[in-house]
mmCIF file of the C-alpha atoms, coordinates in Angstrom:
data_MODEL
# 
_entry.id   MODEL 
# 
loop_
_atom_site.group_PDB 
_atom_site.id 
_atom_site.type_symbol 
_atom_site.label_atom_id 
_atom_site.label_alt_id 
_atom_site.label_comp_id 
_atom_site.label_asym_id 
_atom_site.label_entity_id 
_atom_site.label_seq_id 
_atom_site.pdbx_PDB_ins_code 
_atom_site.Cartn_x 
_atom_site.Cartn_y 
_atom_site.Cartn_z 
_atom_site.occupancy 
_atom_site.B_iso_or_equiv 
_atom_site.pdbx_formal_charge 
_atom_site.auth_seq_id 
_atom_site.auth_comp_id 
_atom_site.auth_asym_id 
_atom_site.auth_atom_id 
_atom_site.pdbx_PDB_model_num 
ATOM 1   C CA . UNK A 1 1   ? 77.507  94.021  84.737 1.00 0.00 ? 1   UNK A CA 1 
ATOM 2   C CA . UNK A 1 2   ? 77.637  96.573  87.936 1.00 0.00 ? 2   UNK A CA 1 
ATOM 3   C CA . UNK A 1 3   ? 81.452  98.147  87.457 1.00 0.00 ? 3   UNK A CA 1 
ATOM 4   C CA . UNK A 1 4   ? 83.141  98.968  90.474 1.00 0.00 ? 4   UNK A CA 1 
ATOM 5   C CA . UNK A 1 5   ? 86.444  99.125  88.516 1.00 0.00 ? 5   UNK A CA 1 
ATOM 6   C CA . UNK A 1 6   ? 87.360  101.713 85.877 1.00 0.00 ? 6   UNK A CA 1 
ATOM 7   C CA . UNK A 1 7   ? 90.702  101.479 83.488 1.00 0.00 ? 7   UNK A CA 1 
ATOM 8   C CA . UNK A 1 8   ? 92.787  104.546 82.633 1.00 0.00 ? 8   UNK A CA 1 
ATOM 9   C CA . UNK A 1 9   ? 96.229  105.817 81.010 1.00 0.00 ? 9   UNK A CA 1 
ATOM 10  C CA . UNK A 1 10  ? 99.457  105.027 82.786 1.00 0.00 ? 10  UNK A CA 1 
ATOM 11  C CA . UNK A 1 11  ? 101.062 107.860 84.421 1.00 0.00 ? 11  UNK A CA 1 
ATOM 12  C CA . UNK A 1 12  ? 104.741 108.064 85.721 1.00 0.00 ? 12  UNK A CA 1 
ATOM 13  C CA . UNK A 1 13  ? 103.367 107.839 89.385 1.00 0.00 ? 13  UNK A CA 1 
ATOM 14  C CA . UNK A 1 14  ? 102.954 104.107 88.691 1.00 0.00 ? 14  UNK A CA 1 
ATOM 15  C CA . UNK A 1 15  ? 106.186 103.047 88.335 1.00 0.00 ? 15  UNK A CA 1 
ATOM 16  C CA . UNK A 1 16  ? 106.589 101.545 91.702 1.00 0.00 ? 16  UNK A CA 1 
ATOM 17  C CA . UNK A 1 17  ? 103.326 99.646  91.214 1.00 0.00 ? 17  UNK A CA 1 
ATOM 18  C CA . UNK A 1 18  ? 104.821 98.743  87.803 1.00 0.00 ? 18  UNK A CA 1 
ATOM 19  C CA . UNK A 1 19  ? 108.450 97.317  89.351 1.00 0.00 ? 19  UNK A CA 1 
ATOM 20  C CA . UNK A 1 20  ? 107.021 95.734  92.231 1.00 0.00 ? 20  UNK A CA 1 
ATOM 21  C CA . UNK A 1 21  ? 104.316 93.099  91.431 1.00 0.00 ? 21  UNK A CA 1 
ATOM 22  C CA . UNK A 1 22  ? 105.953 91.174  89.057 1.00 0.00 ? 22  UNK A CA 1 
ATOM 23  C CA . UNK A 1 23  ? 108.856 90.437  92.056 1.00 0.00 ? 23  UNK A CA 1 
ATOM 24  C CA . UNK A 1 24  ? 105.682 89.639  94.461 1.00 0.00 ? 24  UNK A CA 1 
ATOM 25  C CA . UNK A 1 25  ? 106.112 85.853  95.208 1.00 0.00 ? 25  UNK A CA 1 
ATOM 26  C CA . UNK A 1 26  ? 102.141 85.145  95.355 1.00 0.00 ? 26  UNK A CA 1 
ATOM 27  C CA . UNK A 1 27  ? 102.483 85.975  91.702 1.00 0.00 ? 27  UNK A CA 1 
ATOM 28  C CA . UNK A 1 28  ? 105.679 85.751  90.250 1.00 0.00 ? 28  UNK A CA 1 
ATOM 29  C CA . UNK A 1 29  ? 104.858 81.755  89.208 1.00 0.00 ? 29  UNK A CA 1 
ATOM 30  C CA . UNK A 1 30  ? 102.430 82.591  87.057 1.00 0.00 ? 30  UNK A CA 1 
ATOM 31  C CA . UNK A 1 31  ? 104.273 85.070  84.973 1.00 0.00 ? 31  UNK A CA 1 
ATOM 32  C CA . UNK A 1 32  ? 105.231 83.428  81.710 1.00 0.00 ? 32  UNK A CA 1 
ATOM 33  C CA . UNK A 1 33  ? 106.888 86.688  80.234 1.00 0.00 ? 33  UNK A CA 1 
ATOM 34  C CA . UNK A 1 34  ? 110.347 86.760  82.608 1.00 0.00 ? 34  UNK A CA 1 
ATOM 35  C CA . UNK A 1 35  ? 112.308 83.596  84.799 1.00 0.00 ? 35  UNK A CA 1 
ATOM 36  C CA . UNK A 1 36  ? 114.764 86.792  85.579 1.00 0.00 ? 36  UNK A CA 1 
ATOM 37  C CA . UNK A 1 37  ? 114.246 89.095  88.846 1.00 0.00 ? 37  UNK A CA 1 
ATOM 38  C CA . UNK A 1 38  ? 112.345 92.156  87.341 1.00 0.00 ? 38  UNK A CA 1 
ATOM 39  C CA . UNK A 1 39  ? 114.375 95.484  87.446 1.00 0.00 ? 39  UNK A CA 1 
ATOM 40  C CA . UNK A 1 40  ? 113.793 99.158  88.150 1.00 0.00 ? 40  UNK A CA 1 
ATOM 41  C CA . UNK A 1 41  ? 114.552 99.716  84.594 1.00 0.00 ? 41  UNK A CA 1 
ATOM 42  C CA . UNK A 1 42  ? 112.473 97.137  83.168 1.00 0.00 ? 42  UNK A CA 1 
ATOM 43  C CA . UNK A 1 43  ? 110.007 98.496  85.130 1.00 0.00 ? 43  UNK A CA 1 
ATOM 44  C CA . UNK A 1 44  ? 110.659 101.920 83.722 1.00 0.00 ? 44  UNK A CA 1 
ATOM 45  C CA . UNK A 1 45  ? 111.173 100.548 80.230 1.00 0.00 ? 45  UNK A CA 1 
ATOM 46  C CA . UNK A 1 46  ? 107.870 99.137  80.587 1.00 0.00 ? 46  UNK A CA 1 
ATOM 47  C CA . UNK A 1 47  ? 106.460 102.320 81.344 1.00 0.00 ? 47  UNK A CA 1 
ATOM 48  C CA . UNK A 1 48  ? 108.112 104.401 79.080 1.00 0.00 ? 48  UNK A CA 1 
ATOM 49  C CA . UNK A 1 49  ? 106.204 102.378 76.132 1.00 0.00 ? 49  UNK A CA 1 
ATOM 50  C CA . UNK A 1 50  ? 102.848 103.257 78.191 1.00 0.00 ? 50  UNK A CA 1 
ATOM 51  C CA . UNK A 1 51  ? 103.475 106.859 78.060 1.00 0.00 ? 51  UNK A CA 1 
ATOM 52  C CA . UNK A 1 52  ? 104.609 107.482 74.827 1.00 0.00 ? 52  UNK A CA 1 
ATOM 53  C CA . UNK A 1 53  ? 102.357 104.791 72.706 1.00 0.00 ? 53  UNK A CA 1 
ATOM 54  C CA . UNK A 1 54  ? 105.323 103.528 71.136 1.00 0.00 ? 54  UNK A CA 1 
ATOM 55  C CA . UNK A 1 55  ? 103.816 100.289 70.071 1.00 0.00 ? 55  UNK A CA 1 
ATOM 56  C CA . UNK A 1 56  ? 101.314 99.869  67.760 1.00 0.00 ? 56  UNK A CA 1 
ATOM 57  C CA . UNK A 1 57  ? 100.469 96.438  68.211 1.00 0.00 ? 57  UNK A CA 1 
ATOM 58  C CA . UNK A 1 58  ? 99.553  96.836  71.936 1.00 0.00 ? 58  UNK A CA 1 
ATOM 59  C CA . UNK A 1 59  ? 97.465  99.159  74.300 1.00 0.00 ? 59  UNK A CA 1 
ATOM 60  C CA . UNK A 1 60  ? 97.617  98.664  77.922 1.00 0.00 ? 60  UNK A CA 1 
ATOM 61  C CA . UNK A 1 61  ? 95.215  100.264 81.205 1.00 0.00 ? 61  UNK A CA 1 
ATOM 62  C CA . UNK A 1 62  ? 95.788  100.751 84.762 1.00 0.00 ? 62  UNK A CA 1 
ATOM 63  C CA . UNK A 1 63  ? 92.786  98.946  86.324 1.00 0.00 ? 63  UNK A CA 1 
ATOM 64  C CA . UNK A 1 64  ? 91.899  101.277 89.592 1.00 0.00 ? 64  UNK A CA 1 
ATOM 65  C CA . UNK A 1 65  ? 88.808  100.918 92.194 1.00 0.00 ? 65  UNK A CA 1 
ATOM 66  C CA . UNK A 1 66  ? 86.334  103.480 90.643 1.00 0.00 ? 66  UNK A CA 1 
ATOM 67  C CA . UNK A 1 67  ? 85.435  104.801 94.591 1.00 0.00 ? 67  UNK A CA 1 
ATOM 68  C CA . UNK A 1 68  ? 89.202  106.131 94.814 1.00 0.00 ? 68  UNK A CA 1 
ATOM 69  C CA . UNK A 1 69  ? 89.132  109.410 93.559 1.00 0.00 ? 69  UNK A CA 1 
ATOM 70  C CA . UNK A 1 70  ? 92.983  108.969 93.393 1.00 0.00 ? 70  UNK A CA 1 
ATOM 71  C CA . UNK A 1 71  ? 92.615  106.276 90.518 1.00 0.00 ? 71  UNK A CA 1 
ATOM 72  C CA . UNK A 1 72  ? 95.530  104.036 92.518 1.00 0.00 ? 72  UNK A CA 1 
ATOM 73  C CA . UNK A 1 73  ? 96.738  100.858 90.510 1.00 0.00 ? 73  UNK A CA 1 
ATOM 74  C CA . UNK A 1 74  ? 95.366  98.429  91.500 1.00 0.00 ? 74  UNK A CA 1 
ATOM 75  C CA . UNK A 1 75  ? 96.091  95.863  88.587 1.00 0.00 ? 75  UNK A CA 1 
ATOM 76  C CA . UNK A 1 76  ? 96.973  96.312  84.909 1.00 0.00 ? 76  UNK A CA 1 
ATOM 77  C CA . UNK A 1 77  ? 94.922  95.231  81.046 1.00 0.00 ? 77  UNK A CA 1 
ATOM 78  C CA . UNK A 1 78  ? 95.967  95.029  78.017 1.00 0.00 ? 78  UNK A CA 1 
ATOM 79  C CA . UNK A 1 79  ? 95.744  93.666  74.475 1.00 0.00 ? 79  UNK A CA 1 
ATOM 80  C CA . UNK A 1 80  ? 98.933  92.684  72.939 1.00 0.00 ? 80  UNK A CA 1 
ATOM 81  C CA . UNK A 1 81  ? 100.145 91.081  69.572 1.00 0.00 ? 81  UNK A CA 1 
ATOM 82  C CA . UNK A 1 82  ? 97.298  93.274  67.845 1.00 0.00 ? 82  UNK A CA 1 
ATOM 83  C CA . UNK A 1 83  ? 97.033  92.203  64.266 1.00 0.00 ? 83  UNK A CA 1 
ATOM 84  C CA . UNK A 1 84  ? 94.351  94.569  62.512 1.00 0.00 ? 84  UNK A CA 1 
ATOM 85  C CA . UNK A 1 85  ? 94.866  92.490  59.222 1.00 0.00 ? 85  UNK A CA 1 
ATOM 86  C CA . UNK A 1 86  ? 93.717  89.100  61.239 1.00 0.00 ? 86  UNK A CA 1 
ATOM 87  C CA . UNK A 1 87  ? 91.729  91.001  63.632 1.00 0.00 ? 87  UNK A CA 1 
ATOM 88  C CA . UNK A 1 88  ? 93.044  89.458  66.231 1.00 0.00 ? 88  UNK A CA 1 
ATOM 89  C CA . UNK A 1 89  ? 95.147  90.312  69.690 1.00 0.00 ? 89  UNK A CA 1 
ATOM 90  C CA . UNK A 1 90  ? 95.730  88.438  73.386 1.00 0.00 ? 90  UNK A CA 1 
ATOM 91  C CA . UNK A 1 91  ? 95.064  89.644  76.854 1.00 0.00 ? 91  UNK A CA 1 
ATOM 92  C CA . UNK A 1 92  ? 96.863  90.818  79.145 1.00 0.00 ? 92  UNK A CA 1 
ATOM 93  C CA . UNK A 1 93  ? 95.731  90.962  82.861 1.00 0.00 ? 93  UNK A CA 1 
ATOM 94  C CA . UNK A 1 94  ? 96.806  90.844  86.022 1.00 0.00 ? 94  UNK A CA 1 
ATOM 95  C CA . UNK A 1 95  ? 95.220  92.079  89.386 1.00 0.00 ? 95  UNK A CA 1 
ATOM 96  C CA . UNK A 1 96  ? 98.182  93.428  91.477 1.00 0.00 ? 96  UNK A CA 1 
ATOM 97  C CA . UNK A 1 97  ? 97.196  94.334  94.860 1.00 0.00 ? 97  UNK A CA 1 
ATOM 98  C CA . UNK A 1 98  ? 96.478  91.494  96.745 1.00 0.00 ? 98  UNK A CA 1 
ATOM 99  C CA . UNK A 1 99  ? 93.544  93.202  98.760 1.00 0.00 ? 99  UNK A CA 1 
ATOM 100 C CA . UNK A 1 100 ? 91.367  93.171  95.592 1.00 0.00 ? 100 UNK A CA 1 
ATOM 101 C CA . UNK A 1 101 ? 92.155  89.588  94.298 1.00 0.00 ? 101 UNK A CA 1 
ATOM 102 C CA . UNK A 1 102 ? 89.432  87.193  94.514 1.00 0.00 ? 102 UNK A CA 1 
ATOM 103 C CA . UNK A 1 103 ? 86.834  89.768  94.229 1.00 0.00 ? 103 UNK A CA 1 
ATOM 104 C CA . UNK A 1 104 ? 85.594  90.260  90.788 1.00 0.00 ? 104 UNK A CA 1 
ATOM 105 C CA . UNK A 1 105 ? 87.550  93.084  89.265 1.00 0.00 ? 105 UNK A CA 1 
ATOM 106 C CA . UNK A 1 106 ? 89.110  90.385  86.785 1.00 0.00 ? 106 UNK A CA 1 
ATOM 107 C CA . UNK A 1 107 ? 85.941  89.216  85.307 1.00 0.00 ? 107 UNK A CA 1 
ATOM 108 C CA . UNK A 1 108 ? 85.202  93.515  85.336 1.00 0.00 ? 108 UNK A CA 1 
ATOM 109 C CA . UNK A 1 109 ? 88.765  94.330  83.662 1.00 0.00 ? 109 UNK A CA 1 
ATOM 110 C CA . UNK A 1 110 ? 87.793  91.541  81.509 1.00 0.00 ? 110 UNK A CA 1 
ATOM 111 C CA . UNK A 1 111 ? 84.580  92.393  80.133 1.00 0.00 ? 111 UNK A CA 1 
ATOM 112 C CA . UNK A 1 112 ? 85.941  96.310  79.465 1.00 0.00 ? 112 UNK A CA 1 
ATOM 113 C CA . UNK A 1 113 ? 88.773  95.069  77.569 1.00 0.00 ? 113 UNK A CA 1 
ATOM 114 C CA . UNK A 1 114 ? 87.066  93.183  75.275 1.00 0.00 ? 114 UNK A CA 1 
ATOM 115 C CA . UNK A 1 115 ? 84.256  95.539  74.829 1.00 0.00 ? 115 UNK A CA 1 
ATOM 116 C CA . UNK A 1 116 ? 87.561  98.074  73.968 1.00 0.00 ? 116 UNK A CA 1 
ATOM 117 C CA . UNK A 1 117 ? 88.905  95.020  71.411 1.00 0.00 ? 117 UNK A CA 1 
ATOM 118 C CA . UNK A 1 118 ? 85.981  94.577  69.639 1.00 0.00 ? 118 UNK A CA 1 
ATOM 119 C CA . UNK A 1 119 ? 83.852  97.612  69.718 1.00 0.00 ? 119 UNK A CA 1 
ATOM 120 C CA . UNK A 1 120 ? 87.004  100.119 69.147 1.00 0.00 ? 120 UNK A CA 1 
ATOM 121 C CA . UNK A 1 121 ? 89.654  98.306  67.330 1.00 0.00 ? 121 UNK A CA 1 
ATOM 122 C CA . UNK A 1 122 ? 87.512  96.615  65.491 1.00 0.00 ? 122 UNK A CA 1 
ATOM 123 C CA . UNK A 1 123 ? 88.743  92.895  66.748 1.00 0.00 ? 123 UNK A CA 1 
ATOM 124 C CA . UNK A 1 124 ? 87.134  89.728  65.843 1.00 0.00 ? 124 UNK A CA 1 
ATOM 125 C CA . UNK A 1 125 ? 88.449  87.205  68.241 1.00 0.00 ? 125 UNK A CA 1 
ATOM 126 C CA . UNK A 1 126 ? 90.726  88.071  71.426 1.00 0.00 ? 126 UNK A CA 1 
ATOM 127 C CA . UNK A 1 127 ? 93.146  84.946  72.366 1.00 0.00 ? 127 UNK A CA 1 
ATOM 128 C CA . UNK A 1 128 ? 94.283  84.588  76.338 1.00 0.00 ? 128 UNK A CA 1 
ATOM 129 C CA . UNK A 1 129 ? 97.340  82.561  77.233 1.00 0.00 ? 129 UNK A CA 1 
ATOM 130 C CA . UNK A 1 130 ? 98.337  81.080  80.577 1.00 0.00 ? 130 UNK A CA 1 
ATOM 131 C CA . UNK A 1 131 ? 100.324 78.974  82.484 1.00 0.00 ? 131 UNK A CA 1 
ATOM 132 C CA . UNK A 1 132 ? 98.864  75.346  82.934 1.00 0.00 ? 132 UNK A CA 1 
ATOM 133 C CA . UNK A 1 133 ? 99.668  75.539  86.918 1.00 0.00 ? 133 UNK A CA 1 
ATOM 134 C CA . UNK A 1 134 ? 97.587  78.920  87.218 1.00 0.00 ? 134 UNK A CA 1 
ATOM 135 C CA . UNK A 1 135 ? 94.013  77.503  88.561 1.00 0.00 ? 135 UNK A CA 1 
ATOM 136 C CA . UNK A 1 136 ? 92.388  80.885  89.226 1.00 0.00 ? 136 UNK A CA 1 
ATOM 137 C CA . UNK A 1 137 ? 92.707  82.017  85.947 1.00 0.00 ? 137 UNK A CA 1 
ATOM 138 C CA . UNK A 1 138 ? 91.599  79.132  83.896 1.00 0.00 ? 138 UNK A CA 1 
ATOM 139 C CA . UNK A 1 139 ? 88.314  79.229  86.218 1.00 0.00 ? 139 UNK A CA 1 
ATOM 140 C CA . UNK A 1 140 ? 88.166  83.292  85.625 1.00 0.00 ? 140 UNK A CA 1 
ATOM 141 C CA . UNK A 1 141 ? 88.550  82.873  82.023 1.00 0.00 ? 141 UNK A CA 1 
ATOM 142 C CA . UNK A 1 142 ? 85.914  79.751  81.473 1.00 0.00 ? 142 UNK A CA 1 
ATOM 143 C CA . UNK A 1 143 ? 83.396  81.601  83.637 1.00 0.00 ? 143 UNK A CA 1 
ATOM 144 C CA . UNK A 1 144 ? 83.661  84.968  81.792 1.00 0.00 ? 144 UNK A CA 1 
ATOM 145 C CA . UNK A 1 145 ? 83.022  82.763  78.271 1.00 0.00 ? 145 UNK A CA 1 
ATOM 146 C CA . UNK A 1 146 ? 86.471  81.890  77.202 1.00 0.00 ? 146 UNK A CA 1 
ATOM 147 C CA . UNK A 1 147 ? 86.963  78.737  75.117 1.00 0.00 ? 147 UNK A CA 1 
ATOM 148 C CA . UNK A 1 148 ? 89.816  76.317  74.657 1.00 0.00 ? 148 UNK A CA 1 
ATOM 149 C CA . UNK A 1 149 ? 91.805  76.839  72.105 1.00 0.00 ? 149 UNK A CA 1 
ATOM 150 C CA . UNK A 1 150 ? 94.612  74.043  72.398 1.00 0.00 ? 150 UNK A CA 1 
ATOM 151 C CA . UNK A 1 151 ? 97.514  73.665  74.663 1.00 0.00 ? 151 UNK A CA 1 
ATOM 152 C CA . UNK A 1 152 ? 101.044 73.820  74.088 1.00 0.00 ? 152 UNK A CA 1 
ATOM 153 C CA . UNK A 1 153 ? 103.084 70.813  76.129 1.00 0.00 ? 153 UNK A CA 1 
ATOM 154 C CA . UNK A 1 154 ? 105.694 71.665  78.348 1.00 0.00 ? 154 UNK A CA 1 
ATOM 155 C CA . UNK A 1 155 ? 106.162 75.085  76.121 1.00 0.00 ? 155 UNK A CA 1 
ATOM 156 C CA . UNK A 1 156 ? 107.025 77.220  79.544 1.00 0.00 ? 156 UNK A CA 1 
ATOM 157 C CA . UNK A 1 157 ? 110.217 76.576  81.770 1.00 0.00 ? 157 UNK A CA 1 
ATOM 158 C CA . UNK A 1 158 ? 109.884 78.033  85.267 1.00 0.00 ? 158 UNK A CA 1 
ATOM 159 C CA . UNK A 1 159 ? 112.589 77.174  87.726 1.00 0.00 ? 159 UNK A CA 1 
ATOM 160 C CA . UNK A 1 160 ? 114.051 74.633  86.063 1.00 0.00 ? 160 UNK A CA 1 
ATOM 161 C CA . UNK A 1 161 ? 110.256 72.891  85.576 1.00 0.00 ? 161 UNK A CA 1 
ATOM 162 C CA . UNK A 1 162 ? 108.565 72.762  82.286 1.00 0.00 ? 162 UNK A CA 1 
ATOM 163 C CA . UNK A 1 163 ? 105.012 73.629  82.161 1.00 0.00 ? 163 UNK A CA 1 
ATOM 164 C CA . UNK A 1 164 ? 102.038 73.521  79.677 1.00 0.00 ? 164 UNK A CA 1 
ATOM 165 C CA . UNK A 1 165 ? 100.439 76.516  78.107 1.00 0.00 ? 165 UNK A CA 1 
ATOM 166 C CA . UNK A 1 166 ? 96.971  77.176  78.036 1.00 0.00 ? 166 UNK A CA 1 
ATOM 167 C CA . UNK A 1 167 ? 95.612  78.762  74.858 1.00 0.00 ? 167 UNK A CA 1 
ATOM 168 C CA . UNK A 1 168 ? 91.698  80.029  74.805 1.00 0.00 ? 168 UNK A CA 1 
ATOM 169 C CA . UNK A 1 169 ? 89.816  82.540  72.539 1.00 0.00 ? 169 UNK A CA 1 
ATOM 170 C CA . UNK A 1 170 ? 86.447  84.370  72.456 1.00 0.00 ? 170 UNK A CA 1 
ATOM 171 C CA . UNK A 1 171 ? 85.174  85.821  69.355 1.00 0.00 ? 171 UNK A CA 1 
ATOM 172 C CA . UNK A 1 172 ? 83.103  88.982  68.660 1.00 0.00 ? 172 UNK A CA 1 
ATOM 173 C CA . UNK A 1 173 ? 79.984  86.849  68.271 1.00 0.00 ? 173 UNK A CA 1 
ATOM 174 C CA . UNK A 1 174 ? 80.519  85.180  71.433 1.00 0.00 ? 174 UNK A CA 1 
ATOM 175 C CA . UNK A 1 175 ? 81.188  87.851  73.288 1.00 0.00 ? 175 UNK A CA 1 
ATOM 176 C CA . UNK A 1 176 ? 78.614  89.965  72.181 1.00 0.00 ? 176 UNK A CA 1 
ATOM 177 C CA . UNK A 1 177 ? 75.902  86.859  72.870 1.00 0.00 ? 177 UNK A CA 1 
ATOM 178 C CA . UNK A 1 178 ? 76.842  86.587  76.289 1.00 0.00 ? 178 UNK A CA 1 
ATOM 179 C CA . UNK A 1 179 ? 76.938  90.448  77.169 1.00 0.00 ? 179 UNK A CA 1 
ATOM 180 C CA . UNK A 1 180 ? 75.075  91.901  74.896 1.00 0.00 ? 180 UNK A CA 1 
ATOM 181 C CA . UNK A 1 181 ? 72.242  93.302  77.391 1.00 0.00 ? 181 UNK A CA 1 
ATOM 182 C CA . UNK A 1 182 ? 75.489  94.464  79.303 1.00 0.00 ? 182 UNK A CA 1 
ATOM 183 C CA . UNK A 1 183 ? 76.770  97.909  78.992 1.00 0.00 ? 183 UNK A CA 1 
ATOM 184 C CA . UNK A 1 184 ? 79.299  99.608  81.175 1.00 0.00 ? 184 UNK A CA 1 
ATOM 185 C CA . UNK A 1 185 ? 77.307  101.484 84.033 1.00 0.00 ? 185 UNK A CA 1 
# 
């Protein structure tokens, strides 16, 4: 896989990246985390965990176009819920800036967070959640190699409408037979 994408540590000069996509209405109805406007202080809140490493059971990256030698966010990774007894954790992702949606980078950010999961932490399977209404990403995640897991009915409640959840997984095994020539160049 050719990377044109490269993750790194947050850094305080993302908090206005941080406080302003989730309030951006081309994405906001896919969010399953908040039905509340998100605040400056969330924002920061958010952050604050990012910079300190003050949870164990997740590890987030700024995704950022590797030709901009000023590394600006352009979209945010992560694994969360990580259970080292289980071996187990669940994605993250979203691609922020609109000019570099629909071109790849999630299938990129993708493919480096699960060669993180498994290679570094040691993960055997990596679950993704998502909002039944949210087409692009059940197409991203099927292409990259994700599998369905189940579905939880009516589980999500987004302006006053309840939705479906979409559960899939990828294993280790899987992921390592369909990228396994791949390395990160």
């Amino acid at each position: 896989m050719q990377l044109t994408i490269g993750l790194r540590a947050y850094q305080k000069e993302d908090l206005d990246a941080i406080y302003t996509w989730p309030n951006d209405p081309d994405l906001a109805p896919f969010f399953m985390f908040t039905t509340e406007p998100y605040t400056r202080d969330k924002a920061q809140q958010f952050l604050d965990l990012q910079l300190y490493n003050t949870d164990p059971t997740a590890v987030h990256f700024v995704i950022y176009d590797l030709q901009d030698l000023h590394q600006t966010y352009r979209g945010t990774v992560g694994l969360k819920n990580i259970d080292k007894t289980t071996g187990t954790a669940e994605i993250a992702i979203v691609i922020s800036d609109p000019a570099y949606r629909g071109k790849g980078l999630g299938q990129q950010a993708l493919f480096l967070i699960c060669q993180y999961g498994f290679s570094m932490l040691g993960l055997s399977k990596i679950n993704i959640n998502f909002i039944s209404h949210n087409v692009a990403a059940d197409k991203s995640y099927r292409r990259f190699g994700f599998q369905d897991d189940g579905v939880s009915k009516k589980k999500l409640l987004q302006n006053g409408v309840q939705y479906d959840e979409i559960h899939m997984s990828l294993t280790s095994h899987q992921f390592a037979n369909l990228y396994e020539n791949t390395h990160s160049t």
